[in-house]
Amino acid sequence: MDYALRQRGRAAIDFLSDLRSRSDYLEQRTDQRAFDAGLDKAALPDDPAQLQTIVAPLLEADPEFRILRMCRDWTLEQHGQIAMEAFDEIRTDIEPALHALNSGPATLRYASDLEAPAYWDGFEFHKSAGGWEGHDFMGFVHGELIHRRMVNPNFAGMIYALRKSVAESIPVRNPARILEVGCCSGQYTQGVAEVFPDSEIWACDLSARQLEQAQRYANEHGLGWKLFQAAGEDLGVDDSIFDVVTSYAMFHELPISASSANLREYLRVLKPGGYAVIGDVKAYHAYAPYERWKADYWNQMHGGDPFWREYAATNLAQLALEAGFAAAEWHGMGERQYPFVLIARKGAAHD
Amino acid sequence: MTDSNLRPEDIDKLGQALLTLTSELWIAKDRVRMLEAALVNAGVLGADAVSLLQPDTALLTELAAERARLIDTVLASLAPADD
C-alpha cells in the first residue's frame, strides 16, 4: 500500500541506512591492516570459536575497527526504535487503510493456546527494539520500514530477488498446496506466490503481529493465503497434506534441537514424495576461515543472532536425513553461494 | 575480547567527530529555520508544510548525496585516511 513518511522519520531511516553502508570501507581497511600486521589467513583454524580467540583480539586492537563496530552497534540498537517512531508519525494517516486490509481473501487463524518456545518468547532478534510483537503494528514496522527501507538498500536492493530465487529452486511442478513456516510479514510468501500462482498457499508464524501484516499484503493483492499462528515444531495440521514445506531465513534463528523438531514435523505434514525446501544464510563450510570469522563475529557475537553459529556449522542435509527424509542436499546458490538451500525429499510410498 | 568500542585513547577522535557533527547539524538547523520563516512570512507555506512535504526523485537524490557527505565527514574524523 502507498504511504508517505514524515520528514523526520524518512530522514532518520535514510541516515541509519547510509551510516551502515558508508562505514563499510572501514571493514576492508582494517582487514588489510590485520594482514599487513602478519595475520596469516592460510594458517587460521576452521573452528569458529577458535577463530574468535585468535582473530578478534587482533582486530579489536585496531581503533578503526572499534569505530566500525560502534557504527554497526548503533544501527542495530537504534533501528527498531527509529522505525516505530517513523510509523507513529503517520499512524493517524494510514491506520484506517491498514484496518481495511484486514478484510479480503486471506484468512488468519490465531492460536488460542500457543506455547511460545523459549528461544523465541520475548527475544529481540537482531537487537531490534520491540522484537516481533512490541508494537501494535509491528508487522508493518518490520516488513515495510525495517526490511524494505533499511535492510534492502544494504543488500543492493536484492533482498526480494534472493527470497524469490529460493522459491524458484523448489523442484515440484505445479504443487497443489505449499506451506511456508516462519512467514513473518510475508516477504518470502510473496516470492512463493509469484513462482506458484496456482498453488494453495498456507503460511504460519509465531508472531500474530507479523501474520497480520502478511494478511494485509495478501488481501491487498487478492491472494487467498491461509495464515495461522503456530510453531514449526507443532503445526497443528493433518498428516500428509502438503506437496512442499518451505521457509526462508528462519532456521538460523533456531537452536539445532528445534531445527530437528521442525524437520520431523515437516516430514509428518508432507505428502509422500513431497519436498522440504529451506533457504537460509551461508553455511560456514562454504567460507574461507577469515570470512567465516567475520560472519561469526558480526552475527553470532554482535548481531543479536544467538543460534547463527549452531545453524551455520551444522550439516543441514545430514540433519534432514536423521529426521527421516529419504534424500537431502544442502548447497549455496550462485557464485556467492548465498543463500544456502536445503532440498529434502520425503520417501514415496514405494521407496 | 573486549566489550567496549571506545577506549581512553579514542576520546580525542570522538571529540573531533562530535564537534564536526554539531557544526553540520547547526548549519542544517539554521538553514531549515531560516527557510521556513522566509516562506511562512511570504505566505508561501503553512506552518506544517515542510513536515508534510514528500520529496521528488531529484530532491531525494540531492538529499542522499548531502547525507553521504555528512556521514563521510563524521567518519573521516573518527578514522582519518592517513591515520
Short mmCIF file of C-alpha atoms in Angstrom, two decimals, chain A residues 4-7 10-11 14-15 18-19 22-23 25-26 29 33 52-53 56-57 60-61 63-64 66-67 69-71 73 297 301-302, chain B residues 1-7 9-10 13-14 50-55 60 63-64 67-72 75-76 78-81 83:
data_model
loop_
_atom_site.label_atom_id
_atom_site.label_comp_id
_atom_site.label_asym_id
_atom_site.label_seq_id
_atom_site.Cartn_x
_atom_site.Cartn_y
_atom_site.Cartn_z
CA ALA A 4 4.41 8.59 2.85
CA LEU A 5 6.69 9.07 5.85
CA ARG A 6 7.03 12.45 7.52
CA GLN A 7 10.29 14.33 7.13
CA ARG A 10 12.23 9.49 6.50
CA ALA A 11 15.43 11.38 7.26
CA ASP A 14 17.84 7.31 5.44
CA PHE A 15 20.61 8.35 7.82
CA ASP A 18 23.52 5.24 4.85
CA LEU A 19 25.63 5.14 8.02
CA ARG A 22 29.14 4.17 4.18
CA SER A 23 31.09 2.88 7.19
CA TYR A 25 35.03 0.88 3.99
CA LEU A 26 36.46 0.54 7.50
CA ARG A 29 40.72 -1.17 5.63
CA ARG A 33 45.82 -3.72 8.20
CA GLN A 52 37.25 -15.80 17.71
CA THR A 53 40.06 -16.27 20.20
CA ALA A 56 39.01 -10.93 17.31
CA PRO A 57 41.71 -9.57 19.66
CA GLU A 60 39.65 -5.15 18.25
CA ALA A 61 43.07 -3.65 18.98
CA PRO A 63 40.83 1.77 16.74
CA GLU A 64 39.20 1.94 13.31
CA ARG A 66 36.18 -0.27 17.07
CA ILE A 67 34.73 2.72 15.21
CA ARG A 69 31.74 -1.75 15.46
CA MET A 70 30.39 1.36 17.14
CA CYS A 71 28.61 2.35 13.91
CA ASP A 73 26.14 -1.36 17.14
CA TYR A 297 31.73 -12.12 14.65
CA MET A 301 28.88 -12.42 18.59
CA HIS A 302 27.46 -8.97 17.82
CA MET B 1 37.84 -9.99 23.54
CA THR B 2 36.69 -6.60 24.85
CA ASP B 3 33.14 -5.32 25.16
CA SER B 4 33.91 -1.60 24.86
CA ASN B 5 34.04 0.11 21.46
CA LEU B 6 35.85 3.21 22.61
CA ARG B 7 38.92 3.32 24.81
CA GLU B 9 42.86 6.83 23.56
CA ASP B 10 39.81 7.24 21.29
CA LYS B 13 38.76 11.49 17.96
CA LEU B 14 35.32 11.25 19.49
CA VAL B 50 7.75 21.20 5.38
CA SER B 51 6.84 18.30 7.65
CA LEU B 52 4.19 17.12 5.20
CA LEU B 53 6.22 17.62 2.01
CA GLN B 54 7.11 14.43 0.07
CA PRO B 55 10.42 14.83 -1.82
CA LEU B 60 15.77 12.55 -2.86
CA LEU B 63 19.43 14.64 -0.07
CA ALA B 64 21.18 11.28 -0.44
CA ARG B 67 23.61 12.76 3.73
CA ALA B 68 26.53 10.75 2.38
CA ARG B 69 28.75 13.81 2.72
CA LEU B 70 27.68 14.31 6.33
CA ILE B 71 28.31 10.68 7.26
CA ASP B 72 31.64 10.63 5.43
CA LEU B 75 33.61 9.01 9.76
CA ALA B 76 36.69 10.82 8.47
CA LEU B 78 36.80 9.09 13.58
CA ALA B 79 39.07 7.26 11.12
CA PRO B 80 41.25 9.68 9.08
CA ALA B 81 42.63 8.47 5.76
CA ASP B 83 45.83 7.75 10.39
#
